[in-house]
Coordinates of C-alpha atoms in Angstrom, one line a residue:
M1245 CA -5.5 246.0 -85.0
T1246 CA -8.7 247.9 -84.6
A1247 CA -10.9 249.3 -87.3
A1248 CA -9.3 252.7 -86.7
D1249 CA -5.9 251.1 -87.2
D1250 CA -7.0 249.7 -90.5
A1251 CA -8.2 253.0 -91.8
S1252 CA -6.6 253.8 -95.1
V1253 CA -6.2 257.1 -96.9
E1254 CA -8.8 257.8 -99.6
R1255 CA -7.3 259.2 -102.8
E1256 CA -8.5 260.1 -106.2
P1257 CA -8.8 257.1 -108.5
T1258 CA -7.1 258.8 -111.4
P1259 CA -3.4 259.4 -110.8
D1260 CA -2.0 262.9 -111.4
P1261 CA 0.2 262.6 -114.5
R1262 CA 2.7 265.1 -113.1
R1263 CA 3.0 263.3 -109.8
W1264 CA 6.6 262.2 -110.2
R1265 CA 7.7 265.6 -111.3
V1266 CA 5.9 267.1 -108.3
L1267 CA 7.6 264.6 -106.0
A1268 CA 11.0 265.6 -107.5
M1269 CA 10.4 269.3 -106.9
L1270 CA 9.0 268.8 -103.4
G1271 CA 12.0 266.5 -102.7
I1272 CA 14.4 269.2 -103.7
A1273 CA 12.6 271.7 -101.5
Q1274 CA 12.8 269.3 -98.5
L1275 CA 16.4 268.6 -99.2
M1276 CA 17.0 272.4 -99.1
L1277 CA 15.4 272.5 -95.6
I1278 CA 17.5 269.5 -94.3
I1279 CA 20.7 270.8 -95.8
D1280 CA 20.2 274.0 -93.9
V1281 CA 20.6 272.2 -90.6
T1282 CA 24.1 270.9 -91.3
V1283 CA 25.4 273.3 -93.9
V1284 CA 25.8 276.0 -91.3
A1285 CA 27.9 273.8 -88.9
V1286 CA 31.0 274.0 -91.1
A1287 CA 30.6 277.7 -91.7
L1288 CA 30.2 278.7 -88.0
P1289 CA 33.9 279.5 -87.3
E1290 CA 34.0 282.0 -90.2
M1291 CA 30.6 283.5 -89.2
G1292 CA 31.9 284.0 -85.6
A1293 CA 35.1 285.7 -86.8
D1294 CA 33.2 288.1 -89.2
L1295 CA 30.3 289.0 -86.9
G1296 CA 32.1 288.8 -83.5
L1297 CA 30.0 285.9 -82.2
D1298 CA 31.0 284.2 -79.0
R1299 CA 30.4 280.5 -78.3
A1300 CA 26.8 281.0 -77.1
G1301 CA 26.1 283.1 -80.1
L1302 CA 27.4 280.4 -82.5
A1303 CA 25.3 277.8 -80.6
W1304 CA 22.2 279.9 -81.2
V1305 CA 22.9 280.3 -84.9
A1306 CA 22.9 276.5 -85.2
S1307 CA 20.0 275.8 -82.8
I1308 CA 17.4 278.6 -83.3
Y1309 CA 16.6 277.2 -86.8
A1310 CA 15.8 273.8 -85.2
L1311 CA 13.8 275.4 -82.4
A1312 CA 11.5 277.3 -84.8
F1313 CA 11.4 274.4 -87.2
G1314 CA 10.5 271.8 -84.6
G1315 CA 8.4 274.0 -82.4
L1316 CA 6.0 275.2 -85.2
M1317 CA 5.7 271.9 -87.1
L1318 CA 2.3 270.9 -85.7
L1319 CA 0.8 274.3 -86.4
G1320 CA 2.2 274.2 -89.9
G1321 CA 0.7 270.7 -90.4
R1322 CA -2.7 271.7 -89.1
A1323 CA -2.7 274.9 -91.2
A1324 CA -2.0 272.8 -94.3
D1325 CA -5.2 270.8 -93.5
V1326 CA -7.3 273.9 -92.9
F1327 CA -6.1 276.1 -95.7
G1328 CA -4.8 273.5 -98.2
P1329 CA -1.2 272.1 -98.4
R1330 CA -0.4 273.8 -101.7
R1331 CA -0.9 277.3 -100.2
L1332 CA 1.3 276.4 -97.2
V1333 CA 4.1 275.0 -99.3
L1334 CA 4.2 278.1 -101.5
A1335 CA 4.0 280.6 -98.6
G1336 CA 6.6 278.7 -96.6
L1337 CA 8.9 278.6 -99.6
V1338 CA 8.6 282.4 -100.1
L1339 CA 9.4 283.1 -96.5
F1340 CA 12.3 280.6 -96.3
T1341 CA 13.9 282.0 -99.5
A1342 CA 13.5 285.6 -98.4
A1343 CA 15.0 284.8 -95.0
S1344 CA 17.9 283.1 -96.6
L1345 CA 18.7 286.3 -98.5
V1346 CA 18.6 288.3 -95.3
A1347 CA 20.8 285.8 -93.5
G1348 CA 23.5 286.1 -96.3
L1349 CA 23.3 289.9 -96.2
A1350 CA 23.4 290.0 -92.3
G1351 CA 26.1 292.3 -91.0
T1352 CA 25.2 291.8 -87.3
A1353 CA 24.6 288.8 -85.1
E1354 CA 21.1 290.0 -84.2
L1355 CA 20.0 290.2 -87.9
L1356 CA 21.5 286.7 -88.6
L1357 CA 19.6 285.2 -85.7
L1358 CA 16.3 286.8 -86.8
A1359 CA 16.8 285.5 -90.3
R1360 CA 17.6 282.0 -89.0
A1361 CA 14.4 282.0 -86.9
L1362 CA 12.4 283.1 -90.0
Q1363 CA 14.0 280.3 -92.0
G1364 CA 12.7 277.9 -89.3
V1365 CA 9.2 279.4 -89.5
G1366 CA 9.2 279.0 -93.3
A1367 CA 10.5 275.4 -93.0
A1368 CA 7.8 274.5 -90.5
M1369 CA 5.1 275.7 -92.9
M1370 CA 6.6 274.0 -95.9
S1371 CA 7.8 270.6 -94.7
P1372 CA 4.6 269.0 -93.4
A1373 CA 2.5 270.6 -96.2
A1374 CA 4.8 269.1 -98.8
L1375 CA 4.5 265.6 -97.3
S1376 CA 0.7 266.1 -97.1
I1377 CA 0.7 266.8 -100.9
I1378 CA 2.7 263.6 -101.5
V1379 CA 0.3 261.5 -99.4
R1380 CA -2.7 263.0 -101.2
T1381 CA -1.1 262.5 -104.7
F1382 CA 0.1 258.9 -104.6
A1383 CA -1.6 255.7 -103.7
G1384 CA -0.9 252.0 -103.1
P1385 CA 2.6 250.7 -104.0
E1386 CA 3.4 254.0 -105.6
L1387 CA 2.9 255.8 -102.3
S1388 CA 5.4 253.4 -100.6
R1389 CA 8.0 254.2 -103.3
A1390 CA 7.3 257.9 -103.0
L1391 CA 7.8 257.7 -99.2
G1392 CA 11.0 255.8 -99.9
V1393 CA 12.3 258.7 -102.0
W1394 CA 11.2 261.2 -99.4
S1395 CA 12.7 259.3 -96.5
A1396 CA 16.1 259.1 -98.3
L1397 CA 16.4 262.9 -98.2
G1398 CA 17.1 262.8 -94.4
G1399 CA 20.5 261.2 -94.5
A1400 CA 21.4 262.5 -98.0
G1401 CA 20.6 266.1 -96.9
A1402 CA 22.7 265.8 -93.7
A1403 CA 25.7 264.5 -95.6
L1404 CA 25.4 267.0 -98.5
G1405 CA 25.0 269.8 -96.0
V1406 CA 28.4 269.1 -94.5
L1407 CA 30.0 268.8 -97.9
L1408 CA 28.3 271.9 -99.3
G1409 CA 29.2 273.9 -96.2
G1410 CA 32.8 273.0 -96.6
V1411 CA 32.9 273.9 -100.3
L1412 CA 31.1 277.2 -100.0
T1413 CA 32.9 278.3 -96.9
E1414 CA 36.4 277.6 -98.3
G1415 CA 35.3 279.1 -101.7
P1416 CA 33.1 282.2 -101.9
G1417 CA 32.6 282.5 -98.2
W1418 CA 30.0 281.7 -95.5
P1419 CA 27.2 284.0 -96.8
W1420 CA 26.9 281.7 -99.8
V1421 CA 25.6 278.9 -97.6
F1422 CA 22.5 281.1 -97.5
Y1423 CA 22.6 282.7 -100.9
V1424 CA 22.5 279.3 -102.6
N1425 CA 18.9 279.0 -101.4
V1426 CA 17.7 282.1 -103.2
P1427 CA 17.9 281.1 -106.9
L1428 CA 16.9 277.5 -106.0
G1429 CA 13.9 278.8 -104.0
A1430 CA 12.8 281.0 -106.9
I1431 CA 13.0 278.1 -109.4
L1432 CA 11.0 275.8 -107.1
L1433 CA 8.4 278.4 -106.5
L1434 CA 7.7 278.9 -110.3
T1435 CA 7.7 275.2 -110.9
L1436 CA 5.4 274.3 -108.0
L1437 CA 3.0 277.1 -108.9
R1438 CA 2.6 275.4 -112.3
W1439 CA 2.7 271.7 -111.4
V1440 CA 1.0 271.2 -108.0
R1441 CA -2.8 271.0 -108.5
P1442 CA -5.1 273.0 -106.1
M1443 CA -5.8 271.1 -103.0
P1444 CA -8.6 272.7 -101.0
G1445 CA -8.4 272.6 -97.2
T1446 CA -11.0 271.4 -94.8
G1447 CA -11.8 275.0 -93.7
G1448 CA -12.6 275.9 -90.2
R1449 CA -10.4 277.7 -87.7
L1450 CA -7.0 277.1 -86.2
D1451 CA -6.9 276.6 -82.4
L1452 CA -4.4 279.4 -81.8
L1453 CA -4.2 278.8 -78.0
G1454 CA -3.5 275.1 -78.6
A1455 CA -0.9 276.0 -81.2
A1456 CA 0.8 278.4 -78.8
I1457 CA 0.9 275.7 -76.1
A1458 CA 2.2 273.1 -78.5
T1459 CA 4.8 275.5 -79.9
L1460 CA 6.0 276.4 -76.4
A1461 CA 6.1 272.8 -75.3
A1462 CA 8.0 271.6 -78.4
S1463 CA 10.4 274.5 -78.3
A1464 CA 11.1 273.9 -74.6
I1465 CA 11.8 270.2 -75.2
V1466 CA 14.1 270.9 -78.2
F1467 CA 15.9 273.7 -76.3
G1468 CA 16.4 271.3 -73.3
L1469 CA 17.8 268.6 -75.6
V1470 CA 20.1 271.0 -77.3
S1471 CA 21.2 272.4 -73.9
A1472 CA 22.0 268.9 -72.7
G1473 CA 24.7 268.6 -75.3
D1474 CA 26.4 271.8 -74.0
H1475 CA 25.6 271.7 -70.2
G1476 CA 24.8 268.1 -69.3
W1477 CA 21.6 266.2 -68.7
L1478 CA 21.2 267.3 -65.1
S1479 CA 22.0 271.0 -65.6
P1480 CA 19.4 273.6 -64.7
H1481 CA 19.2 274.6 -68.4
T1482 CA 18.2 271.1 -69.4
L1483 CA 15.9 270.3 -66.4
I1484 CA 14.0 273.5 -66.4
A1485 CA 13.4 273.4 -70.1
A1486 CA 12.3 269.7 -69.9
A1487 CA 9.9 270.5 -67.0
V1488 CA 8.4 273.4 -69.0
G1489 CA 8.0 271.1 -72.0
I1490 CA 6.4 268.2 -70.1
A1491 CA 4.0 270.6 -68.4
G1492 CA 3.3 272.2 -71.7
Y1493 CA 2.4 268.9 -73.3
A1494 CA 0.2 267.9 -70.3
L1495 CA -1.7 271.2 -70.9
F1496 CA -1.8 270.5 -74.6
A1497 CA -3.4 267.1 -73.9
W1498 CA -6.1 268.8 -71.9
R1499 CA -6.6 271.4 -74.7
I1500 CA -7.1 268.9 -77.5
R1501 CA -9.9 267.2 -75.4
T1502 CA -11.7 270.4 -74.7
A1503 CA -11.2 272.7 -77.7
A1504 CA -14.0 272.9 -80.3
T1505 CA -11.5 272.6 -83.2
P1506 CA -8.4 270.9 -81.6
L1507 CA -5.0 271.1 -83.3
V1508 CA -4.9 267.3 -83.2
D1509 CA -7.8 264.9 -83.1
P1510 CA -7.2 262.9 -79.8
G1511 CA -8.4 259.8 -81.6
M1512 CA -5.3 259.9 -83.8
L1513 CA -3.1 259.4 -80.8
H1514 CA -4.9 256.1 -80.0
R1515 CA -4.1 254.4 -83.3
R1516 CA -1.2 252.0 -82.9
P1517 CA 0.2 252.5 -86.5
I1518 CA 0.5 256.2 -85.8
L1519 CA 2.3 255.7 -82.4
R1520 CA 4.6 253.1 -84.0
G1521 CA 5.4 255.5 -86.9
L1522 CA 6.3 258.4 -84.5
A1523 CA 8.5 256.1 -82.4
L1524 CA 10.3 254.8 -85.4
V1525 CA 11.1 258.2 -86.9
F1526 CA 12.3 259.4 -83.5
V1527 CA 14.7 256.5 -83.1
S1528 CA 15.8 256.5 -86.8
T1529 CA 16.6 260.2 -86.7
A1530 CA 18.5 260.0 -83.4
L1531 CA 20.6 257.2 -84.9
M1532 CA 21.3 259.1 -88.1
I1533 CA 22.4 262.2 -86.3
A1534 CA 24.6 260.1 -84.0
V1535 CA 26.3 258.7 -87.1
F1536 CA 27.1 262.1 -88.4
F1537 CA 28.0 263.6 -85.1
L1538 CA 30.4 260.8 -84.0
G1539 CA 31.8 260.4 -87.5
S1540 CA 32.5 264.1 -87.9
F1541 CA 34.6 264.2 -84.7
A1542 CA 36.2 260.8 -85.2
L1543 CA 37.4 261.6 -88.8
Q1544 CA 38.6 265.1 -88.0
Q1545 CA 40.1 264.7 -84.5
S1546 CA 41.2 261.0 -84.6
H1547 CA 42.2 260.6 -88.2
G1548 CA 43.1 264.2 -89.2
F1549 CA 40.6 264.8 -91.9
T1550 CA 39.7 268.3 -93.0
A1551 CA 36.1 269.5 -93.0
L1552 CA 35.9 269.0 -96.8
Q1553 CA 37.4 265.5 -96.6
T1554 CA 34.9 264.7 -93.8
G1555 CA 32.0 265.8 -96.0
L1556 CA 33.3 263.7 -98.9
S1557 CA 33.6 260.7 -96.5
F1558 CA 29.9 261.0 -95.6
L1559 CA 28.8 260.7 -99.2
P1560 CA 28.8 256.8 -99.0
V1561 CA 26.6 257.1 -95.9
A1562 CA 24.2 259.3 -97.9
V1563 CA 24.2 256.7 -100.7
G1564 CA 23.5 253.9 -98.2
T1565 CA 20.6 255.8 -96.8
I1566 CA 19.2 256.4 -100.3
L1567 CA 19.5 252.8 -101.3
G1568 CA 18.0 251.6 -98.0
S1569 CA 15.0 253.9 -98.4
N1570 CA 14.3 253.1 -102.0
L1571 CA 14.6 249.3 -101.4
A1572 CA 12.4 249.6 -98.3
G1573 CA 9.8 251.6 -100.3
R1574 CA 9.6 248.8 -102.9
L1575 CA 9.4 246.0 -100.2
L1576 CA 7.0 247.7 -97.8
P1577 CA 3.8 246.7 -99.6
R1578 CA 4.9 243.0 -99.6
W1579 CA 6.8 242.8 -96.3
G1580 CA 4.8 245.2 -94.1
V1581 CA 6.0 247.8 -91.6
R1582 CA 7.0 245.3 -88.9
T1583 CA 9.4 243.3 -91.0
V1584 CA 10.9 246.3 -92.7
S1585 CA 11.5 248.1 -89.5
V1586 CA 13.0 245.1 -87.7
V1587 CA 15.4 244.3 -90.5
G1588 CA 16.4 247.9 -90.9
L1589 CA 17.1 248.4 -87.2
L1590 CA 19.1 245.2 -86.9
I1591 CA 21.2 246.1 -90.0
T1592 CA 21.8 249.5 -88.4
A1593 CA 22.9 247.8 -85.1
A1594 CA 25.3 245.6 -87.0
G1595 CA 26.9 248.5 -88.9
L1596 CA 27.3 250.6 -85.7
A1597 CA 28.8 247.6 -83.8
A1598 CA 31.4 247.1 -86.6
A1599 CA 32.3 250.8 -86.4
A1600 CA 32.7 250.5 -82.6
G1601 CA 34.7 247.2 -82.6
I1602 CA 37.2 247.8 -85.4
A1603 CA 39.5 250.9 -85.2
S1604 CA 40.0 251.6 -89.0
V1605 CA 38.9 254.6 -91.0
T1606 CA 38.0 252.3 -93.9
V1607 CA 35.8 250.1 -91.7
L1608 CA 34.3 253.3 -90.1
I1609 CA 33.1 254.6 -93.5
V1610 CA 31.9 251.3 -94.7
A1611 CA 30.2 250.3 -91.4
T1612 CA 28.4 253.7 -91.1
S1613 CA 27.2 253.4 -94.7
V1614 CA 25.7 250.0 -93.8
A1615 CA 24.1 251.6 -90.8
G1616 CA 22.8 254.4 -93.1
F1617 CA 21.2 251.7 -95.3
G1618 CA 19.3 250.3 -92.3
I1619 CA 18.3 253.8 -91.0
G1620 CA 16.9 254.6 -94.5
A1621 CA 14.6 251.6 -94.2
G1622 CA 13.6 252.7 -90.7
F1623 CA 12.5 256.1 -92.1
V1624 CA 10.3 254.5 -94.7
A1625 CA 8.7 252.1 -92.2
A1626 CA 7.9 255.0 -89.9
A1627 CA 6.1 257.0 -92.7
G1628 CA 4.4 253.9 -94.0
S1629 CA 3.1 253.0 -90.6
L1630 CA 1.8 256.5 -89.8
F1631 CA 0.1 257.1 -93.2
S1632 CA -1.6 253.8 -93.2
A1633 CA -3.9 255.1 -90.5
V1634 CA -4.8 258.7 -91.4
Q1635 CA -7.5 260.2 -93.5
P1636 CA -6.9 262.9 -96.2
Q1637 CA -8.1 265.7 -93.9
E1638 CA -5.5 264.5 -91.3
A1639 CA -2.5 264.3 -93.6
G1640 CA -1.1 267.7 -92.8
V1641 CA -1.2 267.4 -89.0
A1642 CA 0.1 263.8 -89.2
S1643 CA 3.0 265.1 -91.4
G1644 CA 3.6 267.8 -88.8
A1645 CA 3.7 265.2 -86.0
L1646 CA 6.1 263.1 -87.9
S1647 CA 8.4 266.0 -88.6
T1648 CA 8.2 267.2 -85.0
L1649 CA 9.4 263.7 -83.8
H1650 CA 12.1 264.0 -86.5
E1651 CA 13.5 267.2 -84.8
F1652 CA 13.2 265.7 -81.3
G1653 CA 15.1 262.7 -82.5
A1654 CA 17.9 264.8 -84.0
A1655 CA 18.3 266.9 -80.8
T1656 CA 18.1 263.7 -78.6
G1657 CA 20.7 261.9 -80.7
V1658 CA 23.2 264.7 -80.5
S1659 CA 22.7 265.2 -76.8
A1660 CA 22.9 261.5 -76.0
V1661 CA 26.0 260.6 -77.9
S1662 CA 27.8 263.8 -77.0
S1663 CA 27.3 262.8 -73.3
V1664 CA 28.4 259.2 -73.9
A1665 CA 31.4 260.3 -76.0
A1666 CA 32.4 263.2 -73.7
G1667 CA 35.8 261.7 -72.9
A1668 CA 36.5 261.1 -76.6
L1669 CA 35.9 264.8 -77.3
L1670 CA 38.6 265.7 -74.8
A1671 CA 41.1 263.0 -75.8
P1672 CA 40.3 261.8 -79.3
T1673 CA 42.4 258.6 -79.7
A1674 CA 41.8 256.1 -82.5
D1675 CA 39.3 254.1 -80.5
A1676 CA 38.0 256.8 -78.2
F1677 CA 34.7 257.1 -80.0
A1678 CA 33.9 253.4 -79.6
P1679 CA 31.6 253.8 -76.6
G1680 CA 29.4 256.2 -78.6
Y1681 CA 29.1 253.7 -81.4
W1682 CA 28.4 250.8 -79.0
F1683 CA 25.7 252.9 -77.3
A1684 CA 24.0 253.7 -80.7
A1685 CA 24.3 250.0 -81.7
A1686 CA 22.6 249.0 -78.5
V1687 CA 19.8 251.5 -79.0
A1688 CA 19.2 250.2 -82.6
A1689 CA 19.2 246.6 -81.5
A1690 CA 16.8 247.2 -78.6
A1691 CA 14.5 249.2 -80.9
G1692 CA 14.6 246.3 -83.4
L1693 CA 13.7 243.7 -80.8
L1694 CA 10.9 245.8 -79.4
S1695 CA 9.5 246.1 -82.9
L1696 CA 9.8 242.4 -83.4
A1697 CA 7.8 241.8 -80.2
R1698 CA 4.8 243.8 -81.3
P1699 CA 1.8 242.0 -82.9
K1700 CA 2.1 241.8 -86.7
E1701 CA -0.1 244.3 -88.5
T1702 CA -2.6 243.2 -91.1
T1703 CA -2.4 246.3 -93.4
H1704 CA 0.5 247.9 -95.2
A1705 CA 1.1 251.5 -96.3

């Protein structure tokens, strides 16, 4: 490890007495953003029938939120550093809540798509700024525990989104998957205004050109990955978008080396803990989304579950993720990032291998819950590694980078397993989804072995 790798975040010596309440409120806000990714999936058929959406339109309702969310994350994180994370959280929450109301009231496809895009913009402002507040509020072992709570929200939100989507769609109707955000957003806004202490930004200017390049590149990559699931990895949709994204990031690399106030300090990208954290969150998210994608189709098409029953079946996976994240958060200061990540990934591989090798619905639910436990540990290790090497003035953009790789991982996971399990989607027999689970298990095992081979770090989060 270099001296830069050993850099630790400087924080106030006196803990904020309201820090755990702040974490709870920010956690609920983040949960709302994550739920909004999967809650819509169950409601899509009803939306299509009411608004006359074709297959492409339905795909855009699901993906435009992820495009805006993932594409603007770096800009949102950098804006949190410049203007202060508290301001960005509150502004993003207002925009997200208002856009949710518009989405519920939408009577046309065009208005619904606009509202979904604005939800993504609000989420991109709020998510990295919220994580920045947590990193600047907690210290030492408490930070590891807080990151464990934060990391647990990924799997829990995805599972709760499927369940909530089924309940609301079958009950009051699909607009309520959006309306539910309105009162919750208002309560969060009033609470955060009172509890989150002012956190001044570093000042300065945003590199708007660099932000535009990064947004274009990220959006192109996410679009290409989403298209791969629909059109294939070698389709023009996928290849052109990937080429635009790669060219965009090459241009962005040039921009951050030449701009007076770059969106990202190039030195950050040379720190091994940061690169390790970004790689871990990418793999962990891809595996988590693969679990939900494969499980959703396997339970409904192979085992005859309804959407609501499928959502209920995912609750043990959410519990497993929460337990894994919380335990990893407690063990991280003692075990270190390397050990926690290796153990988590190998547990994930074992769970996915069991799901692949034993054709039983009970084994499927238990095995994927075990995998969720390991994935939760991976999320904590990712955040712990990254934030062990950033300064307070970098926390926002670091959070944005972490969240961006989270979105990339989600899109990649869906695209990869949908391609591997393409035959199962056409002929869903009891063991048809086994290749998808074997593939995910192999990815988890390979990532665990690669983490094991790296030199052991000397600092912890």
